[in-house]
Amino acid sequence: VYRGYSQQHKYTSARARLIRLQAVYRGFAQSKKYQQTLARLVTLQAEWRRYSMQQSFKLQKRSAVAIQANLRSYQQVKEFQQIRFRLINLQAVYRGFAQEKKYKQARTRLIG
């Protein structure tokens, strides 16, 4: 009877140690798997943030370029209109001068 009890006690004790060892190993393996998953997740988040910021920067840059282009276009149109206005005034002054010269020549011919 004692041998049977002793063997049973050894068996249950060994089984309990094996179960504890398995639990510790499974906990370690799960912890390692969790750490790897966490590292992948952090990497994925960082890549997503980088991509998101890059897209945001590209959009801001396109907007800034569009605003600059519109501003430069507006400035060029304004400058063109000013030059055109000055040229039209210059033409008017010249035509007035030419007409006055013509008038004086015609007057001297008639009055003479």
Tab-separated table of C-alpha atoms in Angstrom:
chain	number	residue	atom	x	y	z
A	1	VAL	CA	0.000	0.000	0.000
A	2	TYR	CA	2.781	2.431	0.858
A	3	ARG	CA	4.551	1.783	-2.453
A	4	GLY	CA	1.383	2.509	-4.346
A	5	TYR	CA	0.860	5.680	-2.364
A	6	SER	CA	4.477	6.688	-2.824
A	7	GLN	CA	4.315	6.080	-6.569
A	8	GLN	CA	1.029	7.913	-6.835
A	9	HIS	CA	2.461	10.832	-4.852
A	10	LYS	CA	5.546	10.956	-7.115
A	11	TYR	CA	3.330	10.795	-10.179
A	12	THR	CA	0.971	13.583	-9.029
A	13	SER	CA	3.921	15.661	-7.882
A	14	ALA	CA	5.721	15.212	-11.211
A	15	ARG	CA	2.484	15.887	-13.083
A	16	ALA	CA	1.904	19.067	-11.082
A	17	ARG	CA	5.468	20.236	-11.837
A	18	LEU	CA	4.986	19.475	-15.539
A	19	ILE	CA	1.680	21.332	-15.572
A	20	ARG	CA	3.345	24.292	-13.815
A	21	LEU	CA	6.264	24.159	-16.269
A	22	GLN	CA	3.853	24.093	-19.215
A	23	ALA	CA	1.960	27.051	-17.773
A	24	VAL	CA	5.158	29.037	-17.298
A	25	TYR	CA	6.319	28.180	-20.834
A	26	ARG	CA	2.946	29.032	-22.336
A	27	GLY	CA	2.936	32.325	-20.422
A	28	PHE	CA	6.447	33.099	-21.683
A	29	ALA	CA	5.536	32.146	-25.255
A	30	GLN	CA	2.357	34.214	-25.107
A	31	SER	CA	4.257	37.156	-23.630
A	32	LYS	CA	6.845	36.931	-26.417
A	33	LYS	CA	4.085	36.713	-29.040
A	34	TYR	CA	2.362	39.728	-27.455
A	35	GLN	CA	5.614	41.733	-27.489
A	36	GLN	CA	6.171	40.901	-31.164
A	37	THR	CA	2.592	41.851	-32.010
A	38	LEU	CA	2.952	45.079	-30.050
A	39	ALA	CA	6.201	45.910	-31.863
A	40	ARG	CA	4.528	45.282	-35.233
A	41	LEU	CA	1.575	47.412	-34.209
A	42	VAL	CA	3.826	50.289	-33.112
A	43	THR	CA	5.699	50.039	-36.428
A	44	LEU	CA	2.419	50.024	-38.333
A	45	GLN	CA	1.175	53.069	-36.397
A	46	ALA	CA	4.414	54.922	-37.077
A	47	GLU	CA	4.205	54.112	-40.795
A	48	TRP	CA	0.578	55.206	-40.907
A	49	ARG	CA	1.392	58.475	-39.149
A	50	ARG	CA	4.300	59.065	-41.521
A	51	TYR	CA	2.101	58.360	-44.552
A	52	SER	CA	-0.701	60.530	-43.180
A	53	MET	CA	1.649	63.432	-42.465
A	54	GLN	CA	3.232	63.039	-45.890
A	55	GLN	CA	-0.168	63.207	-47.583
A	56	SER	CA	-1.116	66.216	-45.472
A	57	PHE	CA	2.150	67.938	-46.399
A	58	LYS	CA	1.607	67.199	-50.098
A	59	LEU	CA	-1.895	68.653	-49.910
A	60	GLN	CA	-0.629	71.775	-48.124
A	61	LYS	CA	2.170	72.142	-50.657
A	62	ARG	CA	-0.260	71.820	-53.584
A	63	SER	CA	-2.519	74.392	-51.954
A	64	ALA	CA	0.384	76.769	-51.379
A	65	VAL	CA	1.563	76.354	-54.971
A	66	ALA	CA	-1.962	77.004	-56.252
A	67	ILE	CA	-2.269	80.128	-54.089
A	68	GLN	CA	1.135	81.360	-55.269
A	69	ALA	CA	0.212	80.704	-58.894
A	70	ASN	CA	-3.049	82.590	-58.512
A	71	LEU	CA	-1.294	85.481	-56.782
A	72	ARG	CA	1.381	85.676	-59.476
A	73	SER	CA	-1.263	85.483	-62.175
A	74	TYR	CA	-3.217	88.286	-60.515
A	75	GLN	CA	-0.058	90.388	-60.241
A	76	GLN	CA	0.810	89.783	-63.898
A	77	VAL	CA	-2.707	90.686	-65.043
A	78	LYS	CA	-2.606	93.840	-62.907
A	79	GLU	CA	0.782	94.795	-64.334
A	80	PHE	CA	-0.425	94.084	-67.881
A	81	GLN	CA	-3.521	96.235	-67.327
A	82	GLN	CA	-1.400	99.113	-66.016
A	83	ILE	CA	0.985	98.912	-68.970
A	84	ARG	CA	-1.952	98.686	-71.370
A	85	PHE	CA	-3.612	101.712	-69.747
A	86	ARG	CA	-0.362	103.696	-70.025
A	87	LEU	CA	0.082	102.692	-73.668
A	88	ILE	CA	-3.496	103.675	-74.493
A	89	ASN	CA	-2.927	107.059	-72.821
A	90	LEU	CA	0.375	107.466	-74.709
A	91	GLN	CA	-1.406	106.653	-77.986
A	92	ALA	CA	-4.107	109.162	-77.167
A	93	VAL	CA	-1.540	111.852	-76.432
A	94	TYR	CA	0.355	111.058	-79.645
A	95	ARG	CA	-2.819	111.025	-81.747
A	96	GLY	CA	-3.845	114.335	-80.203
A	97	PHE	CA	-0.421	115.787	-80.985
A	98	ALA	CA	-0.501	114.413	-84.549
A	99	GLN	CA	-4.018	115.760	-85.090
A	100	GLU	CA	-3.013	119.142	-83.728
A	101	LYS	CA	0.007	119.204	-86.063
A	102	LYS	CA	-2.229	118.246	-89.005
A	103	TYR	CA	-4.718	120.931	-88.042
A	104	LYS	CA	-2.000	123.588	-87.822
A	105	GLN	CA	-0.620	122.579	-91.233
A	106	ALA	CA	-4.071	122.682	-92.805
A	107	ARG	CA	-4.767	126.036	-91.190
A	108	THR	CA	-1.540	127.564	-92.440
A	109	ARG	CA	-2.315	126.286	-95.950
A	110	LEU	CA	-5.778	127.775	-95.922
A	111	ILE	CA	-4.964	131.029	-94.214
A	112	GLY	CA	-1.574	131.203	-95.468
